CSV table of C-alpha atoms in Angstrom, one decimal:
chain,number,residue,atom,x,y,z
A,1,UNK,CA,50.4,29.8,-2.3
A,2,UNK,CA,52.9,27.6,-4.5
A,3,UNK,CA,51.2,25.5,-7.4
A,4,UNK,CA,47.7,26.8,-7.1
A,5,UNK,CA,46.9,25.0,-10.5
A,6,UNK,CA,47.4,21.8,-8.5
A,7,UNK,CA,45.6,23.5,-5.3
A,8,UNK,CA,42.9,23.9,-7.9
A,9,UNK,CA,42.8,20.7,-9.4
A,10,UNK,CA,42.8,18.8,-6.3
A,11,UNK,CA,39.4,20.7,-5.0
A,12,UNK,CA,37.9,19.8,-8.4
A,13,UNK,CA,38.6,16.5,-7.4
A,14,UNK,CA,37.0,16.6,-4.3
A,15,UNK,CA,34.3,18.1,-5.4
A,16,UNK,CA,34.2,15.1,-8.5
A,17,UNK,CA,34.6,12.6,-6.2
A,18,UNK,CA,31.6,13.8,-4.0
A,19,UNK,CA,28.9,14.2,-6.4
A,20,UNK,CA,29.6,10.6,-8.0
A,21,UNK,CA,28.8,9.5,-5.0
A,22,UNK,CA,25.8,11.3,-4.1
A,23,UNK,CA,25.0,10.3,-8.1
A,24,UNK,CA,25.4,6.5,-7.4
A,25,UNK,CA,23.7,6.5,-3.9
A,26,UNK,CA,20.9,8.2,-5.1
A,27,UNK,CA,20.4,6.4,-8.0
A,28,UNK,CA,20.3,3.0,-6.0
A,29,UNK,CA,18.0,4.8,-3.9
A,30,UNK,CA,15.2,5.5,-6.4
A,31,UNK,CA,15.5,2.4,-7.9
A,32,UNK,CA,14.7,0.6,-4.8
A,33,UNK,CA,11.3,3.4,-4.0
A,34,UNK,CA,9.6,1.7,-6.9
A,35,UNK,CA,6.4,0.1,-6.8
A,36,UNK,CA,3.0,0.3,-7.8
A,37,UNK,CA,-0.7,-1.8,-7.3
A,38,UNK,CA,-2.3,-3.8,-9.1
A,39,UNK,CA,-3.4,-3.4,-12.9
A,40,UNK,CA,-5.4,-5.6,-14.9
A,41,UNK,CA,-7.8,-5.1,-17.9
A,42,UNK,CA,-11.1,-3.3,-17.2
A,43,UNK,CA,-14.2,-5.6,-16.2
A,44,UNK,CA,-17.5,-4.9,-16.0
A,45,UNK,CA,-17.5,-7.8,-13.1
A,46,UNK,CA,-14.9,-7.5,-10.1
A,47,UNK,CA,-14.5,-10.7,-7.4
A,48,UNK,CA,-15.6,-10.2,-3.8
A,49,UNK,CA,-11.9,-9.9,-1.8
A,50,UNK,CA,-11.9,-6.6,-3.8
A,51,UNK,CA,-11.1,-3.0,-0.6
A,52,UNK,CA,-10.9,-0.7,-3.7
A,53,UNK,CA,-10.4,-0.2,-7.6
A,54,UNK,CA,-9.7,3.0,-9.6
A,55,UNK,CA,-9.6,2.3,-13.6
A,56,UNK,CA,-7.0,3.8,-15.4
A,57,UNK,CA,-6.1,4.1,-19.2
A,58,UNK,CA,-2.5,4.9,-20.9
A,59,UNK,CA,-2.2,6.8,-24.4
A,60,UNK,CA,0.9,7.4,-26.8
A,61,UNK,CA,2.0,10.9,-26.9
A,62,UNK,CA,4.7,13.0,-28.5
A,63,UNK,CA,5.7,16.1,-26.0
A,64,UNK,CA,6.4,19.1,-28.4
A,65,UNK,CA,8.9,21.7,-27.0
A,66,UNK,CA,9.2,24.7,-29.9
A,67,UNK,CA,11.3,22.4,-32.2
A,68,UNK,CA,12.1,19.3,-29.9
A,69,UNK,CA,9.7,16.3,-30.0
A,70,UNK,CA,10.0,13.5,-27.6
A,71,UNK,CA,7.9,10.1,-27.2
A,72,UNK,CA,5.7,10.1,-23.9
A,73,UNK,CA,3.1,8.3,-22.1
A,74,UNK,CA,0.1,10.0,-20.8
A,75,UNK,CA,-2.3,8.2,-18.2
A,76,UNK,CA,-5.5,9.1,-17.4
A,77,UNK,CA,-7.1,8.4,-14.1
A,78,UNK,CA,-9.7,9.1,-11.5
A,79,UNK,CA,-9.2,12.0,-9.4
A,80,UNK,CA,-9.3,10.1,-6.2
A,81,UNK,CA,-7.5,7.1,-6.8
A,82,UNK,CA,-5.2,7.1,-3.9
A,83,UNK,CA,-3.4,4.0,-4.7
A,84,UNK,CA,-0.9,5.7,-7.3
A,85,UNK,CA,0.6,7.9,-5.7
A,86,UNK,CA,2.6,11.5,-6.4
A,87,UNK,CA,5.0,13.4,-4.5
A,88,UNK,CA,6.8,17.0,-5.1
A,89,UNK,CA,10.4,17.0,-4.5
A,90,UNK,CA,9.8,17.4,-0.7
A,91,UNK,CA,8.1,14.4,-0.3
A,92,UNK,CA,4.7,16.1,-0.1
A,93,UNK,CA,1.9,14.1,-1.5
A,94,UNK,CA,0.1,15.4,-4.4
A,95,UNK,CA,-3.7,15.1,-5.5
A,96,UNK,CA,-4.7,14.8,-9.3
A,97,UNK,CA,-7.1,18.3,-10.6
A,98,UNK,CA,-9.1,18.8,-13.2
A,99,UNK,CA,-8.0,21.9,-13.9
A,100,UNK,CA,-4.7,20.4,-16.0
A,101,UNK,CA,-1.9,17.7,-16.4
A,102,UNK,CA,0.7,16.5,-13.8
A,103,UNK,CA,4.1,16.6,-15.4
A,104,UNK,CA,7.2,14.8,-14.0
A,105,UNK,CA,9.7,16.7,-12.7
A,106,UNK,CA,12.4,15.3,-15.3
A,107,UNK,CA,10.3,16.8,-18.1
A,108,UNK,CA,10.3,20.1,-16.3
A,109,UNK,CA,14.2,20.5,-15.3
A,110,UNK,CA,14.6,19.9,-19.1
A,111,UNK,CA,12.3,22.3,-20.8
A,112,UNK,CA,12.4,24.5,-18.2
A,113,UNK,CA,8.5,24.3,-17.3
A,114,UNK,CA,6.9,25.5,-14.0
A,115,UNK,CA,3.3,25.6,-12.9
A,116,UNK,CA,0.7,27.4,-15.1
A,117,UNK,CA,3.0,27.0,-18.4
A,118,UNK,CA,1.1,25.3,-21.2
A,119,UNK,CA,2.4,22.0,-22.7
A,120,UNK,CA,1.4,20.6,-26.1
A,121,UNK,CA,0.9,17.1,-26.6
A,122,UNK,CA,0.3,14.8,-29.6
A,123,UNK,CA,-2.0,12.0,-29.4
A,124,UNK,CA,0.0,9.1,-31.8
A,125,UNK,CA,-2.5,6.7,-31.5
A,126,UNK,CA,-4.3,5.5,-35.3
A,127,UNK,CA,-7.7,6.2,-33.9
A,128,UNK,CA,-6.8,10.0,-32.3
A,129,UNK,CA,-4.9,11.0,-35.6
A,130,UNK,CA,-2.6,12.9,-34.5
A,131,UNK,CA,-4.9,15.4,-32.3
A,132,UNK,CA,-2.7,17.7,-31.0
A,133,UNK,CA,-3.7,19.3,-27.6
A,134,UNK,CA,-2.7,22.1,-25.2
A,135,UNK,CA,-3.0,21.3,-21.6
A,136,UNK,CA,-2.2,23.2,-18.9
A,137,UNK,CA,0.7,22.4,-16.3
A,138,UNK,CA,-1.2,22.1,-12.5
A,139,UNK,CA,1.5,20.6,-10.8
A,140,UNK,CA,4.9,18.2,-10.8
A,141,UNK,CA,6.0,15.7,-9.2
A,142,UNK,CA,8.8,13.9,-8.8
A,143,UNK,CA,8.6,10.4,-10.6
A,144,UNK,CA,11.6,7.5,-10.3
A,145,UNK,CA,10.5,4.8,-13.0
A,146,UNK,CA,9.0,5.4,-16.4
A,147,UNK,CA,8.2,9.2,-15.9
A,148,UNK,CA,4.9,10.1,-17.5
A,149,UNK,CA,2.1,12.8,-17.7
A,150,UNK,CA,-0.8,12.3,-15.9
A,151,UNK,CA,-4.5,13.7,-15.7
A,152,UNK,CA,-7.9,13.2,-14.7
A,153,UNK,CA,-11.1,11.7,-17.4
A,154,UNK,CA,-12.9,14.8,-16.9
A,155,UNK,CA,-9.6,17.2,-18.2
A,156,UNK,CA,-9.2,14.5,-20.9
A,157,UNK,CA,-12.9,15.2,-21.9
A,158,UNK,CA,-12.8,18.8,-21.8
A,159,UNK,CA,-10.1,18.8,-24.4
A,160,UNK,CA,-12.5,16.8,-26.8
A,161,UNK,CA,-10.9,13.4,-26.1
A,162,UNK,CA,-13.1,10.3,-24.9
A,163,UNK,CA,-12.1,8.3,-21.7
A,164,UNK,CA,-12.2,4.5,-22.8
A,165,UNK,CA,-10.6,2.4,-19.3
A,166,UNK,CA,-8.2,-0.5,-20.4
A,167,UNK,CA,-6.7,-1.3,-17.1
A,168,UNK,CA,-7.5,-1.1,-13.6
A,169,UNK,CA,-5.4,-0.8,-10.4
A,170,UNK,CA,-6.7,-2.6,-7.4
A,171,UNK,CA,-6.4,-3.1,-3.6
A,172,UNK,CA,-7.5,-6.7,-1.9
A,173,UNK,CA,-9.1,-6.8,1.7
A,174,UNK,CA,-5.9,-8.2,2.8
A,175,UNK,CA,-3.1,-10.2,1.8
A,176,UNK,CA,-5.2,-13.9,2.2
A,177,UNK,CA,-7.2,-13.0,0.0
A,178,UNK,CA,-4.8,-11.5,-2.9
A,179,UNK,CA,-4.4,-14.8,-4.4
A,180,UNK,CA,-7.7,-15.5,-5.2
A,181,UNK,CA,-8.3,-12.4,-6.4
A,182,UNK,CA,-5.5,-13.2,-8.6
A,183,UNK,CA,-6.4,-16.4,-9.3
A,184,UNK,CA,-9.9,-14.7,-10.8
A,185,UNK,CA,-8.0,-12.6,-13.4
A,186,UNK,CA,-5.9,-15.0,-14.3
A,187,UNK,CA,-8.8,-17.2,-15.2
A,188,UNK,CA,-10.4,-14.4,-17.3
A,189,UNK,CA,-9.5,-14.3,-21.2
A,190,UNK,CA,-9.9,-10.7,-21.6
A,191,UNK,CA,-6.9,-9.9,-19.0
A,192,UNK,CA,-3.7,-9.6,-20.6
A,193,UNK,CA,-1.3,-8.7,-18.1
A,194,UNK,CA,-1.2,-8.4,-14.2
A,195,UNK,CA,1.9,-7.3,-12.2
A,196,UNK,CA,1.3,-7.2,-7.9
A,197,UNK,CA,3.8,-5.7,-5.4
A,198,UNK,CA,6.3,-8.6,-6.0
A,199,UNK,CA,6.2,-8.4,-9.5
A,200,UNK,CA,7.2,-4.8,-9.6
A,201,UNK,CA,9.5,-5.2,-6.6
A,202,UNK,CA,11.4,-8.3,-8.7
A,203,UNK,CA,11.6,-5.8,-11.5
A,204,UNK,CA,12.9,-3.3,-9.7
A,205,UNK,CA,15.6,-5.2,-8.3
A,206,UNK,CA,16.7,-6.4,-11.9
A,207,UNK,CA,17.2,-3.6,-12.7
A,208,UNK,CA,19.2,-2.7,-9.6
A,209,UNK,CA,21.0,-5.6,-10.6
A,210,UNK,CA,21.6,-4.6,-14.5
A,211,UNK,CA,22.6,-1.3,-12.7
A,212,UNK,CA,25.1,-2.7,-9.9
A,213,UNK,CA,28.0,-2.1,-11.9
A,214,UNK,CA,27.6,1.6,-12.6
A,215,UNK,CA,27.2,1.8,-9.1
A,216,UNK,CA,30.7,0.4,-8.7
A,217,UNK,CA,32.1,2.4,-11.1
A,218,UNK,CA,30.7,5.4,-9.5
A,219,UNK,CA,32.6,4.4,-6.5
A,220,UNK,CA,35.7,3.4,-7.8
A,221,UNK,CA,36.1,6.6,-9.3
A,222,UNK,CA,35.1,8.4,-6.4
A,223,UNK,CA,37.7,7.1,-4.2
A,224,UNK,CA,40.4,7.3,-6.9
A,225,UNK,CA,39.8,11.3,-7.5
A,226,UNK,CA,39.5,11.5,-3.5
A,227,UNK,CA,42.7,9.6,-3.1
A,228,UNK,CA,44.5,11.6,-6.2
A,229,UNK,CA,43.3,14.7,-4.3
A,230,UNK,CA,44.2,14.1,-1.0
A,231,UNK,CA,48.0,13.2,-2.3
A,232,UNK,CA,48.0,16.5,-4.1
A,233,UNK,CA,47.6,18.6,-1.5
A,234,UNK,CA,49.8,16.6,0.6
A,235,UNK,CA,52.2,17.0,-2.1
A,236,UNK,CA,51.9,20.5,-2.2
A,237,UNK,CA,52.2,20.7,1.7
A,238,UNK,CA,55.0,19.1,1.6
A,239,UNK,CA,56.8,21.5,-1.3
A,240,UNK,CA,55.5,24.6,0.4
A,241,UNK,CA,57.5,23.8,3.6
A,242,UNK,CA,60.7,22.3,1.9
A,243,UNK,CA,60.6,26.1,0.1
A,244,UNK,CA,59.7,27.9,3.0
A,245,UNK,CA,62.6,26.1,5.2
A,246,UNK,CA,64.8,26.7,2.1
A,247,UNK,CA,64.1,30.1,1.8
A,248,UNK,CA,65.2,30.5,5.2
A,249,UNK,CA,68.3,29.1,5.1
A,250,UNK,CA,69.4,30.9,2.0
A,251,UNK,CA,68.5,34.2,4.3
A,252,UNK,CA,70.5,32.6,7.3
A,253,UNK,CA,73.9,31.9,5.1
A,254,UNK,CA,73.6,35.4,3.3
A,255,UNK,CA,73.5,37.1,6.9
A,256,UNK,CA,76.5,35.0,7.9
A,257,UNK,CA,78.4,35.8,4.8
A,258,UNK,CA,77.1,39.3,5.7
């Protein structure tokens, strides 16, 4: 084949053109599967309208990689709280153990960390100073939005580390009464933030929004490359057959002249 440097270019641009694409799609995608319960500072008192509550509690951490350090967040909740939920990259759903951490699965396509590994973690919090722990890996998942480790009060314990709740993540009877419930946090001076479905649904949109231009971008340049592609090799067609049916003719008058 003539011009296979062009040949070759043009499938690079193909293949370009496709995973932007894909990239942008799938992006928009996992931006629009966030969303959460609940969470609200930890009460000794809850208000009737109340189907469940699991209490949950967030600490600073540094993940240390051999010489890479990177700024974390682990949470800590029960093992049964079935209103966060985690998936593996099938879509499976994934239970908490006590046997070791949940690590996203963004952490573990970086460092290259699969089940059973051991991670170390720095706590950066004043009152931890500095512990530095090694937990074990039980699982991944795949997390969307603010990927973070995750791991039950009883492995927290074992590791010398007290569980202390600060938040809680709740479920109402039904959706009448969400508001009171609501209403009764809002009322209480030792709440400092709640965020409901909407809430995180608003903010997840925002950032769709922030986000709507790289999409377009994405595209743009996707259909440029597939254009610029699609011309080449249309190009190169075109060549190939002029020089082919030139070829001939040279043959045709040499015979003559022959």
């Amino acid at each position: 084949m003539l011009n296979k440097q062009k040949a070759f270019a043009s499938s690079v641009g193909v293949v370009v053109s496709t995973v932007l694409l894909i990239t942008a799609f799938g992006t928009q995608t996992s931006l629009l599967n966030y969303a959460a319960g609940t969470s609200s500072s930890n009460l000794a008192k809850l208000p009737s309208g109340i189907k469940q509550s699991y209490s949950l509690s967030d600490f600073p951490v540094e993940f240390i990689k051999a010489d890479k350090h990177e700024k974390a967040t682990l949470i800590v909740t029960e093992k049964d709280n079935n209103l966060i939920h985690f998936f593996y990259d099938n879509d499976n759903r994934i239970q908490l153990a006590d046997e070791g951490v949940l690590v996203p699965q963004s952490y573990a396509d970086e460092y290259g960390i699969t089940e059973g590994d051991v991670v170390q973690l720095t706590f950066t919090a004043p009152e931890l100073n500095n512990k530095t722990v090694e937990m074990k890996v039980s699982t991944i998942s795949s997390q969307y939005s603010n990927p973070s480790f995750y791991c039950t009060p009883a492995y927290l314990e074992r590791l010398g580390i007290a569980y202390s709740p600060s938040s809680l993540v709740i479920k109402a009877d039904s959706s009448a009464q969400l508001s009171d419930v609501r209403h009764f946090f809002e009322q209480e001076q030792h709440v400092d933030t709640i965020a409901d479905k909407n809430d995180l649904k608003k903010s997840a949109q925002y950032i769709l929004k922030q986000n709507s231009f790289v999409f377009i971008m994405f595209m743009i340049c996707a259909a440029i490359l597939s254009f610029g592609a699609i011309y080449t090799i249309s190009s190169i067609n075109i060549y190939e057959r002029k020089a082919v049916s030139l070829q001939r003719l040279k043959c045709w008058v040499i015979r003559n002249k022959k």
